[in-house]
GROMACS .gro file of C-alpha atoms in nm:
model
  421
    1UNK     CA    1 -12.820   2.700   4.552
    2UNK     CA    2 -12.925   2.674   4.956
    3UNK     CA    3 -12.749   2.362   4.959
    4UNK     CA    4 -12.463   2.520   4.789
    5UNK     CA    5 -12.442   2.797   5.046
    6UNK     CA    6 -12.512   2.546   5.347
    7UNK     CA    7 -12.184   2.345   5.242
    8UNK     CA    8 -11.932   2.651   5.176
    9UNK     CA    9 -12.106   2.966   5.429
   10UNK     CA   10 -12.051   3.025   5.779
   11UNK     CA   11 -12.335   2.910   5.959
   12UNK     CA   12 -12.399   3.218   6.091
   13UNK     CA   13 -12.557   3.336   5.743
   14UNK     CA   14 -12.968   3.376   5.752
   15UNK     CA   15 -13.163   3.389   5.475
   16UNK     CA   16 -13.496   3.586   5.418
   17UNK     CA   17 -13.847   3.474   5.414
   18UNK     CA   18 -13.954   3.116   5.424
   19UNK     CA   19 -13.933   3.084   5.048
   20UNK     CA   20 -13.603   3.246   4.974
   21UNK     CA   21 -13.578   3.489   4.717
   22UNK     CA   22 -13.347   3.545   4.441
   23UNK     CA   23 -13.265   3.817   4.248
   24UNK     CA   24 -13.113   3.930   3.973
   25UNK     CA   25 -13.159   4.311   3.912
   26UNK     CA   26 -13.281   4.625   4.093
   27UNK     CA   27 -13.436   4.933   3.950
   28UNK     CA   28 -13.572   5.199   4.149
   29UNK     CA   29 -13.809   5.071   4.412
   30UNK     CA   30 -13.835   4.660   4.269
   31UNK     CA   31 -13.672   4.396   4.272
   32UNK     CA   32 -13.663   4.137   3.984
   33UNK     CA   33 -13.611   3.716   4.024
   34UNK     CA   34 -13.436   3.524   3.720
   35UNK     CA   35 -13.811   3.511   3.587
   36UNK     CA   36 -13.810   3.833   3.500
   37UNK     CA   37 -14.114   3.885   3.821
   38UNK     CA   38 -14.051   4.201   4.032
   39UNK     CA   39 -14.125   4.243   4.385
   40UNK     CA   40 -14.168   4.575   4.575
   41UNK     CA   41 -13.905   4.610   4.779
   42UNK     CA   42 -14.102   4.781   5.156
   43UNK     CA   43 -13.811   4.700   5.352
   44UNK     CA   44 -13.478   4.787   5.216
   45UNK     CA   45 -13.312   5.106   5.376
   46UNK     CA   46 -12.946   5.145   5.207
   47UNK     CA   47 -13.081   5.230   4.861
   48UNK     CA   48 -13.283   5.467   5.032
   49UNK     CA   49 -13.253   5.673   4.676
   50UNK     CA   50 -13.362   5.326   4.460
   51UNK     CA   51 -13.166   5.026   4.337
   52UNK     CA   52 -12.931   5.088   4.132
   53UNK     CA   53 -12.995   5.492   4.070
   54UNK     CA   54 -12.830   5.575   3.774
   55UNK     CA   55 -12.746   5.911   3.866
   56UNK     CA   56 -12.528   5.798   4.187
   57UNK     CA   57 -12.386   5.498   4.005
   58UNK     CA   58 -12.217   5.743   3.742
   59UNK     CA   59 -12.077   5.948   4.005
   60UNK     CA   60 -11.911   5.614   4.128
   61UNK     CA   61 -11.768   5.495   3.799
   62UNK     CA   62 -11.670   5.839   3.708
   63UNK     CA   63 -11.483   5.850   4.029
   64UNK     CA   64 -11.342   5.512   3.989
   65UNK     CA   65 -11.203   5.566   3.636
   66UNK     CA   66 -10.990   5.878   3.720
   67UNK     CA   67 -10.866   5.737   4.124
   68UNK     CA   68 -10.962   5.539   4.392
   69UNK     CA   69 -10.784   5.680   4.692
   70UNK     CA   70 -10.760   5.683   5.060
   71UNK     CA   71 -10.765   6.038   5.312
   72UNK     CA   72 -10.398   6.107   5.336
   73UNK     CA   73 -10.348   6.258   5.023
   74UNK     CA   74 -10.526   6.605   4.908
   75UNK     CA   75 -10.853   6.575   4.800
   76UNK     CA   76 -11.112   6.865   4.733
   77UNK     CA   77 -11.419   6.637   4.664
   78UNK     CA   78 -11.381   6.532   5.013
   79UNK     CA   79 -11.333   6.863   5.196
   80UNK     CA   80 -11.629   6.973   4.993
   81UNK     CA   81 -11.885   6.696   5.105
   82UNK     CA   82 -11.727   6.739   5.472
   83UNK     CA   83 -11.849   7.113   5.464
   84UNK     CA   84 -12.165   7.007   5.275
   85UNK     CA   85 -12.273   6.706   5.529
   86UNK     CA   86 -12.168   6.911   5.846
   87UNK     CA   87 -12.369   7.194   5.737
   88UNK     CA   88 -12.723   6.979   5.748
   89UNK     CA   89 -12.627   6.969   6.109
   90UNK     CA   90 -12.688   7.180   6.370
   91UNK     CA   91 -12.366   7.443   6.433
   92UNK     CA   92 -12.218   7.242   6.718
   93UNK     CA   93 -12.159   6.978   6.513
   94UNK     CA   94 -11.894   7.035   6.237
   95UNK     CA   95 -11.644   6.814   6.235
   96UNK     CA   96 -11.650   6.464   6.061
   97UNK     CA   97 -11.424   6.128   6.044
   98UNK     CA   98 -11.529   5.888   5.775
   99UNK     CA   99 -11.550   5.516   5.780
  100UNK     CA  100 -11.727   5.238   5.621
  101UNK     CA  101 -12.007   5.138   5.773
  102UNK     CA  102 -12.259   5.190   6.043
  103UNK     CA  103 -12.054   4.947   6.288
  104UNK     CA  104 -11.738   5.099   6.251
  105UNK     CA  105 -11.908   5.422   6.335
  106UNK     CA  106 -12.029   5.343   6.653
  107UNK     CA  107 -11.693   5.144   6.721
  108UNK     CA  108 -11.512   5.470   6.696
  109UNK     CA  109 -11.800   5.671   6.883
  110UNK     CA  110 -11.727   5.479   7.137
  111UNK     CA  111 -11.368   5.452   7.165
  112UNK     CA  112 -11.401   5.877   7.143
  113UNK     CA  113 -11.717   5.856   7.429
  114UNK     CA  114 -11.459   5.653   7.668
  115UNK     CA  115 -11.128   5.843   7.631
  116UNK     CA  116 -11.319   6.179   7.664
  117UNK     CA  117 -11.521   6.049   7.933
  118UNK     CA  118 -11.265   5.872   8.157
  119UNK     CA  119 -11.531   5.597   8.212
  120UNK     CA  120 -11.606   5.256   8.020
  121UNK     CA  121 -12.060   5.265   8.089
  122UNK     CA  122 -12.237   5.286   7.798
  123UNK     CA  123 -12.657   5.256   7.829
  124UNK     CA  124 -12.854   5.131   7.555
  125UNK     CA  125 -13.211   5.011   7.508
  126UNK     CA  126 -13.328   4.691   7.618
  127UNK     CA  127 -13.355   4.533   7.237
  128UNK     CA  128 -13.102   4.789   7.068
  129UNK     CA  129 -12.879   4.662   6.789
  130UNK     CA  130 -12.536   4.891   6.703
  131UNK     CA  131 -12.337   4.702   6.513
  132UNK     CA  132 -12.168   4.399   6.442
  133UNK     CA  133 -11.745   4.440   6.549
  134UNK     CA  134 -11.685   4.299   6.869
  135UNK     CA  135 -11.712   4.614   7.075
  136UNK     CA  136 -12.085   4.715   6.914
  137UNK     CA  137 -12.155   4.344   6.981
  138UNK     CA  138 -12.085   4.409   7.374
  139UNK     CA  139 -12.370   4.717   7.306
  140UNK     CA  140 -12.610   4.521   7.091
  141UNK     CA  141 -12.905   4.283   7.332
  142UNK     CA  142 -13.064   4.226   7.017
  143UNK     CA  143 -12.825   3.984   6.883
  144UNK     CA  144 -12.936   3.710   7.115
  145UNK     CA  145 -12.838   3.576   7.444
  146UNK     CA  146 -12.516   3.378   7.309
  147UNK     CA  147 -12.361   3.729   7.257
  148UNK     CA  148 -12.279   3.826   7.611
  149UNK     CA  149 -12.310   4.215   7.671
  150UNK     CA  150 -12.000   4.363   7.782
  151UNK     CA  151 -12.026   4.386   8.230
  152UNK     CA  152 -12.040   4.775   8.132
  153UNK     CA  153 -12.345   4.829   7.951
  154UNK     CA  154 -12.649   4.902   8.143
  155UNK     CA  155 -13.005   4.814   7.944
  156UNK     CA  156 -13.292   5.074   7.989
  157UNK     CA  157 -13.655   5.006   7.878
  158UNK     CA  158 -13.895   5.165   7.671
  159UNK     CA  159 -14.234   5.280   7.803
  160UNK     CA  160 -14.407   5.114   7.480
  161UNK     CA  161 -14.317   4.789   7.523
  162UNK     CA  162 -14.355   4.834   7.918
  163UNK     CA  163 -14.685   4.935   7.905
  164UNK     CA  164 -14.637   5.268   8.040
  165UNK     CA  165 -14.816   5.556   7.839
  166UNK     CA  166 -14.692   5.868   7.679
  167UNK     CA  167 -14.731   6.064   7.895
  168UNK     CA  168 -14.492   5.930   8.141
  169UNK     CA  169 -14.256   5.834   7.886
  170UNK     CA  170 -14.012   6.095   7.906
  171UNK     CA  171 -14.035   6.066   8.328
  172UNK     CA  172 -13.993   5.677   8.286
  173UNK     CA  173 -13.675   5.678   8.048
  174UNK     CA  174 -13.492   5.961   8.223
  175UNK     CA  175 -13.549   5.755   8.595
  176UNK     CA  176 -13.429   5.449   8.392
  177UNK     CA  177 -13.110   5.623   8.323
  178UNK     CA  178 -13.032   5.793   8.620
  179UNK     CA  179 -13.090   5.488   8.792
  180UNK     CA  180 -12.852   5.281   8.541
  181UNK     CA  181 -12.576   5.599   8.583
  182UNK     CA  182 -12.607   5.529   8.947
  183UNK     CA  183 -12.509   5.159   8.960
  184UNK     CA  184 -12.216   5.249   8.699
  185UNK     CA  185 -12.063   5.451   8.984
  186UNK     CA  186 -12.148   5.276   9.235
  187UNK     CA  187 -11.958   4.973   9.052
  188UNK     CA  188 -11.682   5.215   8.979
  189UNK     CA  189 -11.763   5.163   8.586
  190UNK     CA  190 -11.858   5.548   8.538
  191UNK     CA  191 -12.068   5.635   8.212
  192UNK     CA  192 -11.921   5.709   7.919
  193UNK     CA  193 -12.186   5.699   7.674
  194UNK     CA  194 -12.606   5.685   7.602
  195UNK     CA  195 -12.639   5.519   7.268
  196UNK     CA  196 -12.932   5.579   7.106
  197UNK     CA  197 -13.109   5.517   6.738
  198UNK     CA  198 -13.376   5.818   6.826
  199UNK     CA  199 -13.686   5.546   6.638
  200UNK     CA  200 -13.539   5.262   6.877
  201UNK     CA  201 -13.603   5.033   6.548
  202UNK     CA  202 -13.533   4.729   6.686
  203UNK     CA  203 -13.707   4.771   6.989
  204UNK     CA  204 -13.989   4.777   6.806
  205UNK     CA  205 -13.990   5.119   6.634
  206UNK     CA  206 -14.103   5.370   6.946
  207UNK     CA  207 -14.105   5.716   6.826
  208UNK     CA  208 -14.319   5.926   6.989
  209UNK     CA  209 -14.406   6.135   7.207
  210UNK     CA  210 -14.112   6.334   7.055
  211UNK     CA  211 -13.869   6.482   7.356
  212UNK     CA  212 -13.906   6.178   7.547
  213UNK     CA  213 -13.521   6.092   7.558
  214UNK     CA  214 -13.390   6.475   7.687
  215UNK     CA  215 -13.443   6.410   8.070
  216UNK     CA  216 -13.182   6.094   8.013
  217UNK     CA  217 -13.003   6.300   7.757
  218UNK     CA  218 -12.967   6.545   8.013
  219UNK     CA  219 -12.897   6.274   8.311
  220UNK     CA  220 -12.590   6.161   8.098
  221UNK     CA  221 -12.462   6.473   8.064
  222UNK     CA  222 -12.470   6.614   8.389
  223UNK     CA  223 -12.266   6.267   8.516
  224UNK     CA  224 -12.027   6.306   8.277
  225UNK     CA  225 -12.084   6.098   8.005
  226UNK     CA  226 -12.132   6.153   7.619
  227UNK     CA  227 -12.435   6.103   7.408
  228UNK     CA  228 -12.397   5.936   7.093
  229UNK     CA  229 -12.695   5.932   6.853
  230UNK     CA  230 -12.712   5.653   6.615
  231UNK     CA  231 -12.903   5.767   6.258
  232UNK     CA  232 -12.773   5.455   6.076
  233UNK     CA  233 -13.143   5.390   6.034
  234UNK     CA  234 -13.330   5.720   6.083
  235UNK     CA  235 -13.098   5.944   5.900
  236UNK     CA  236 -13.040   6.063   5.556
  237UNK     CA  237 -13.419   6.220   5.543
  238UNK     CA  238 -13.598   5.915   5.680
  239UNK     CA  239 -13.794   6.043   5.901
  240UNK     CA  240 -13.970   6.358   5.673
  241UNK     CA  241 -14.002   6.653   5.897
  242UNK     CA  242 -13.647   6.597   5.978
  243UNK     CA  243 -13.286   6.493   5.790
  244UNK     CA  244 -13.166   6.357   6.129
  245UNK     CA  245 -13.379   6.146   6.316
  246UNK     CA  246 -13.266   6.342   6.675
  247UNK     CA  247 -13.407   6.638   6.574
  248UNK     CA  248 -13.712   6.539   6.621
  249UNK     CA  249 -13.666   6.503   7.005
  250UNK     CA  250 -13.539   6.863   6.984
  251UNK     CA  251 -13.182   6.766   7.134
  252UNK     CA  252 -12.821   6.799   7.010
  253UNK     CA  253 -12.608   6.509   7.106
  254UNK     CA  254 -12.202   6.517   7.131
  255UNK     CA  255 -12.142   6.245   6.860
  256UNK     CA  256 -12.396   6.134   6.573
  257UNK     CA  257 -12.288   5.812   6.344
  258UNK     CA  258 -12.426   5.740   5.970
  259UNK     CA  259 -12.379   5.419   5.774
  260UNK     CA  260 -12.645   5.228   5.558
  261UNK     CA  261 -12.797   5.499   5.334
  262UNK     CA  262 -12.548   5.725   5.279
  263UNK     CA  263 -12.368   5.566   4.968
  264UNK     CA  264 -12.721   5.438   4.896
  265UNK     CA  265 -12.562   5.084   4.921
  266UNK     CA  266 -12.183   5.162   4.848
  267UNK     CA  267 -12.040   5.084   5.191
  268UNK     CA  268 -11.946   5.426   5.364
  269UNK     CA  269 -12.056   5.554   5.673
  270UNK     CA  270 -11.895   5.848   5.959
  271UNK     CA  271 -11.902   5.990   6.282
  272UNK     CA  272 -12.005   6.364   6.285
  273UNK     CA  273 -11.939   6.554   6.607
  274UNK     CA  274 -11.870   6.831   6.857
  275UNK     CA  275 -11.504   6.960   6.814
  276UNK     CA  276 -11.399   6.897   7.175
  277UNK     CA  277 -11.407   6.587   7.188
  278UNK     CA  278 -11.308   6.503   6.808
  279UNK     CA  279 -10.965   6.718   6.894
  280UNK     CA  280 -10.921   6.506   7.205
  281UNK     CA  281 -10.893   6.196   7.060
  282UNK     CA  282 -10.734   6.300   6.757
  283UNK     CA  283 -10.464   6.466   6.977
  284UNK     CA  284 -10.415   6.189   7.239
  285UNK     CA  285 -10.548   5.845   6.991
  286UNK     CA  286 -10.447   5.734   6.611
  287UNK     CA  287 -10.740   5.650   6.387
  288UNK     CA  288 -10.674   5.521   6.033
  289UNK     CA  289 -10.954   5.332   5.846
  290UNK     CA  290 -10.759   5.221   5.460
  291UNK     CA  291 -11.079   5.265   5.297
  292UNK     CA  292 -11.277   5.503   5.563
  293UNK     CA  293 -11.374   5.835   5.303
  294UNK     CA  294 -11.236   5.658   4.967
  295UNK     CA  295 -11.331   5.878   4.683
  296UNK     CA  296 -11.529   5.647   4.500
  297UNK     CA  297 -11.760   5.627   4.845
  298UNK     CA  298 -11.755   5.988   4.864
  299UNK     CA  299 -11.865   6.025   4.524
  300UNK     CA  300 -12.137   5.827   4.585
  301UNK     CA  301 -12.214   6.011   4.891
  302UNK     CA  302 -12.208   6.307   4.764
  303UNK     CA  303 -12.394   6.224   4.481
  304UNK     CA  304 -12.682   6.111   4.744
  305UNK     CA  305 -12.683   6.442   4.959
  306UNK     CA  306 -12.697   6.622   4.635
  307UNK     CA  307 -13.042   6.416   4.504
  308UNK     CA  308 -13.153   6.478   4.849
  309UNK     CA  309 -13.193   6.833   4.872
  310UNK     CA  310 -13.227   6.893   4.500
  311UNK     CA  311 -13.553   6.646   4.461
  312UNK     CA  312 -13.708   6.748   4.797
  313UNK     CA  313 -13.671   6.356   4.948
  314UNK     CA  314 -13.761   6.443   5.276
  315UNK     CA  315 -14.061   6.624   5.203
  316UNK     CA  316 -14.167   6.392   4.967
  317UNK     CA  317 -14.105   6.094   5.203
  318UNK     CA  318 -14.326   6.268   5.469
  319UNK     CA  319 -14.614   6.288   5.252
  320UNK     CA  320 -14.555   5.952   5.146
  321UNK     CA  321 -14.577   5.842   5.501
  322UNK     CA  322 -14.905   6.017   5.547
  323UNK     CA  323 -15.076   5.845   5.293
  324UNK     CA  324 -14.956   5.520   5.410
  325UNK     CA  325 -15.031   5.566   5.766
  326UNK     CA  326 -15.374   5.686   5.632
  327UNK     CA  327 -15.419   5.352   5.456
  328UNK     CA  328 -15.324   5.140   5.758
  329UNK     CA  329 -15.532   5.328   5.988
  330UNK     CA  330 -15.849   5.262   5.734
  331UNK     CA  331 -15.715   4.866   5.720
  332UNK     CA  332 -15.737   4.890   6.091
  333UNK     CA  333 -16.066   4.975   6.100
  334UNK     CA  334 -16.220   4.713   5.879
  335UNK     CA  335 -16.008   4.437   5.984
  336UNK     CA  336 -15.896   4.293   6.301
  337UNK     CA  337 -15.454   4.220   6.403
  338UNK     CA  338 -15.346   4.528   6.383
  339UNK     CA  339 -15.272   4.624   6.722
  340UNK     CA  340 -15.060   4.967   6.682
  341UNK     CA  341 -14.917   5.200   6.394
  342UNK     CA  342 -14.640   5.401   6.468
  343UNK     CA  343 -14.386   5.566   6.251
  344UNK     CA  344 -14.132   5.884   6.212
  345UNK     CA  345 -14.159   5.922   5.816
  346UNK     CA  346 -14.120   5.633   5.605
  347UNK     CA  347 -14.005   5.372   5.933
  348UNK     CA  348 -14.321   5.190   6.042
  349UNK     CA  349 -14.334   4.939   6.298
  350UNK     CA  350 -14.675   4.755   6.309
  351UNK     CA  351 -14.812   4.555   6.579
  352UNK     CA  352 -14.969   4.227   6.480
  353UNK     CA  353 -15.190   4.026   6.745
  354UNK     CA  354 -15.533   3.945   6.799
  355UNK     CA  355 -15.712   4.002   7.110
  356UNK     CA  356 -15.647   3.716   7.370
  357UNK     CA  357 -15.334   3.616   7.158
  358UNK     CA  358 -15.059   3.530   7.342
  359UNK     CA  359 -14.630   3.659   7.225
  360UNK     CA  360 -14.624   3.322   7.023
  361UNK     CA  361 -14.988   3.354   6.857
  362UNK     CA  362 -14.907   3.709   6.779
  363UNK     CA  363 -14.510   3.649   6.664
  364UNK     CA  364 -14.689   3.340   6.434
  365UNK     CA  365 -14.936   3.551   6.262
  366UNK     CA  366 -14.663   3.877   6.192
  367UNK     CA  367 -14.461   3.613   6.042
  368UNK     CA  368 -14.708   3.441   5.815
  369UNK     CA  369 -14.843   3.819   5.694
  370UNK     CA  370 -14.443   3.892   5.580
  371UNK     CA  371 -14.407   3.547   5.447
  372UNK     CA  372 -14.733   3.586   5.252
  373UNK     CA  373 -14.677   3.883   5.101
  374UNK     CA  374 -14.322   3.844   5.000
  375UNK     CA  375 -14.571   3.525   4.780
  376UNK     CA  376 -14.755   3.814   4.704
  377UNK     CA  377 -14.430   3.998   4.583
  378UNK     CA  378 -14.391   4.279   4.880
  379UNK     CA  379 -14.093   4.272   5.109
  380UNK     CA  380 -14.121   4.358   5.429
  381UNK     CA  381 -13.974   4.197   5.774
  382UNK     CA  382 -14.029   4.187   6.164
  383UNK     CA  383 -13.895   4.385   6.485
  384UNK     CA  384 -13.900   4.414   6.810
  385UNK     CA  385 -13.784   4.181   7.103
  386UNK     CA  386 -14.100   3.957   7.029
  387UNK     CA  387 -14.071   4.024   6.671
  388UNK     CA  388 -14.476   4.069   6.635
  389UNK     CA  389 -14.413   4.414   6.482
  390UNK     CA  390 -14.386   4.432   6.136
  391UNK     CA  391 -14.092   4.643   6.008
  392UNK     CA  392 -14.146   4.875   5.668
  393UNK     CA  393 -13.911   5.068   5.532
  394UNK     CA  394 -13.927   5.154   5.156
  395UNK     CA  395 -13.697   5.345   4.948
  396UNK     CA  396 -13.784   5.714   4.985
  397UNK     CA  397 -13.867   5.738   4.649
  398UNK     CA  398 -14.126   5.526   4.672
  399UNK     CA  399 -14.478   5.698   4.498
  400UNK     CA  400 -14.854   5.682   4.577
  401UNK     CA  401 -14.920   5.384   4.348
  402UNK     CA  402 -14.631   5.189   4.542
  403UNK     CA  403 -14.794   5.282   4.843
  404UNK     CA  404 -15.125   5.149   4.736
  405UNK     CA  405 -14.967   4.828   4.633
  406UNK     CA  406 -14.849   4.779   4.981
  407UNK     CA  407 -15.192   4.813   5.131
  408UNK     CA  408 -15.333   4.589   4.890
  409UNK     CA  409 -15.085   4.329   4.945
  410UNK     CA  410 -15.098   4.410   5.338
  411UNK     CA  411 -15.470   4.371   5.350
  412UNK     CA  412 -15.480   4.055   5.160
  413UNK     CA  413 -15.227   3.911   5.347
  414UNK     CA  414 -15.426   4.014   5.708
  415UNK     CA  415 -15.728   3.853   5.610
  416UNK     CA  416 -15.586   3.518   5.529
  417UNK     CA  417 -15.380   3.511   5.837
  418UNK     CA  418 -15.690   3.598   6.088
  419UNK     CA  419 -15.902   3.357   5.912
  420UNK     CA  420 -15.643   3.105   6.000
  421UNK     CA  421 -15.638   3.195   6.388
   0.00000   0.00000   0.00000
C-alpha cells in the first residue's frame, strides 16, 4: 500500500509514525487496524466528541436524506445554530459567516482584517501554523523554510521557548509587538491583523500565565489593526474552564475562526465576529463559499454544540486534564526526560530532554517515545519548532481508565528511551 501511494500521491503527502498505521474503523476514543487491534487515539482533535459518534452521524444522514443545500436559500436549521453558536460568545461577537475549514477561516479573517484595516501587516508567532491556502501559507513559519512568508508578516516570539519567565511574559510579547507594529509603518506596510491560536500549539503549546497576550492585544488595537483569534485547535470546549480558548486570557478579539472540531470531522468551520467590521466587508466585498454552512455540515454542527452543553464536555474535559497532568507530574518525579508539562484542558505539550542533551538528543528521544507507543498502541505526536515536545490531544470524551492507559504506555515508553541515551 506505501508503494501504492508513493507511485499515484503528491509527494507532498506524510505519513504517521515510523511504522505506519492502518485503520479500518473508529469508535469512540480507539482506533482499530484490519486485525481487529485498537489503539487509543491521544492525539486526534476533529472528533473531539469520538469517532464515529452515532448521535452526530444520524443528524448527518438525516440531514442528507431530506436536502443537501447551500446558504442562499431559506433555511431555519441554520439561523438557529447561528443564534445558538454566537450566543457561547461574548455579546460583541454575534455575527457569523460559515465555511469549510479552519484555513478558509483565517483566509477570510484576513481578507476582512485588511479591508477594514487599510493595511496588509499581519503578526504571528515565531512557529505558528494557520492554514494551508496560499494566503494562510504567507502567515504560517511552521510549514518550513521552502514556504516563503509573505514580506508583510512580522514573527514575534514566545517567552517559553526564549527563556524568559512568566513573569515577564506579558511585558516581553507586548514589546515584541509594538516593536513589529513599528517596522510595519515605518515600511509603509501598516498592521492589519495579530493572529493568534491563544495555546500557541505549534509553538510548542505555551499557555500560561493567562493574560499574557492583552498588552499586544492592546498594541494592535491602538495602531489600528484587528485581532483575529484562531480556536481551530483550542475551541469547541478544549481547554475546560473555558469553550473558547481566548477567554482564558480574559480578552475579546474583533474576529475569532473555528474549523477542525466543530463537525467533529465533517469538514465545516466559520468566522464569528464583531458587526463592524462583518458589515464592512459584506457591504464593500462578495463572499460566496458553494459548500461554506451546507446543511448536512450544520447538522452535524449542531448536533456537536448540542452534546456539548447537554453532557457537560467541558467540565468533564477539565477534570480529565487534572488527572492526567496529576499522572505526568508523578511520572516526572520517578523518572528522568520530562523537562516541562503544560496544558489548557485536554492540549498538553510535553518537553522531552535529558539534562546535557542537546535540540537533536532531545528531538531523537520525543520521537522514539511517540514511535514506541504508537507499538504500544497510543497515538500521540510532536510540536514545537524543535519538535522535542510531545503533543496530546485526546477526544474529550476520553475517561479515567483511558487516561491511565496513557500513563502506562507513556511511562513504559520513557524508560526504554532513557535507558537508550
Amino acid at each position: 500500500m506505501i508503494a501504492r501511494r508513493d507511485s499515484v500521491l503528491g509527494a507532498s503527502y506524510r505519513l504517521q509514525y515510523r511504522r505506519p498505521v492502518h485503520f479500518v474503523r473508529g469508535e469512540g476514543i480507539w482506533l482499530y487496524d484490519p486485525d481487529g487491534r485498537r489503539y487509543l487515539d491521544f492525539y486526534n482533535n476533529v472528533p473531539s466528541l469520538g469517532h464515529c459518534n452515532p448521535e452526530i452521524n444520524a443528524a448527518m444522514a438525516e440531514q442528507a436524506n431530506r436536502i443537501s443545500a447551500n446558504t442562499r436559500y431559506l433555511e431555519p436549521r441554520l439561523v438557529d445554530y447561528a443564534e445558538r453558536l454566537v450566543a457561547t460568545f461574548p455579546e460583541e461577537l454575534n455575527r457569523v459567516v460559515f465555511t469549510c475549514t479552519g484555513s478558509e477561516s483565517n483566509d477570510l479573517a484576513l481578507r476582512i482584517a485588511r479591508l477594514t484595516s487599510g493595511s496588509e501587516g499581519v503578526i504571528v508567532s515565531s512557529h505558528a501554523y494557520h492554514g494551508t491556502s496560499a494566503a494562510t501559507a504567507m502567515v504560517s513559519p511552521n510549514l518550513g523554510d521552502a514556504v516563503k512568508l509573505s514580506p508583510a508578516v512580522r514573527m514575534v516570539s514566545l517567552h517559553g521557548p526564549a527563556g524568559v519567565p512568566d513573569r515577564q511574559a506579558a511585558t516581553f510579547f507586548e514589546e515584541q509587538v509594538r516593536s513589529a507594529i513599528a517596522d510595519l509603518n515605518r515600511r509603509g506596510i501598516g498592521i492589519a491583523a495579530l493572529l493568534i491560536d491563544s495555546i500557541f500549539s505549534s509553538d510548542g503549546v505555551w499557555v500560561d500565565p493567562p493574560g499574557f497576550i492583552a498588552g499586544g492585544i492592546k498594541a494592535v488595537r491602538e495602531a489600528g489593526g484587528l485581532v483575529i483569534a484562531d480556536e481551530v485547535q483550542p475551541g469547541f470546549g478544549r481547554t475546560g474552564t473555558h469553550m473558547w480558548g481566548f477567554e482564558r486570557h480574559e480578552v475579546v478579539p474583533d474576529l475569532v475562526t473555528l474549523g477542525k472540531p466543530m463537525g467533529n470531522g465533517f469538514p465545516i468551520g466559520a468566522v464569528v465576529g464583531r458587526k463592524a467590521p462583518m458589515d464592512h466587508f459584506g457591504a464593500t466585498a462578495r463572499y460566496s463559499n458553494t459548500f461554506g454552512g451546507n446543511t448536512v455540515g450544520i447538522a452535524a454542527a449542531d448536533a456537536v454544540l448540542t452534546i456539548l452543553h447537554r453532557d457537560r464536555i467541558p467540565e468533564h474535559a477539565h477534570a480529565m486534564s487534572e488527572r492526567l497532568r496529576v499522572g505526568l507530574e508523578h511520572l516526572a518525579t520517578l523518572h528522568p526526560g520530562i523537562r516541562g508539562i503544560r496544558n489548557a484542558g485536554l492540549f498538553f505539550g510535553i518537553d522531552i530532554g535529558l539534562d546535557g542533551t542537546g535540540a537533536v538528543g532531545r528531538r531523537a528521544m520525543a520521537l522514539e517515545i511517540v514511535n514506541l507507543m504508537r507499538d504500544d498502541g497510543v497515538l500521540i505526536s510532536t510540536t514545537g519548532a524543535n519538535e522535542d515536545t510531545l503533543k496530546v490531544r485526546p477526544p474529550l470524551i476520553c475517561q479515567a481508565e483511558h487516561v491511565d492507559r496513557f500513563l502506562e504506555a507513556m511511562e513504559c515508553a520513557l524508560k526504554k528511551v532513557v535507558a537508550q541515551v
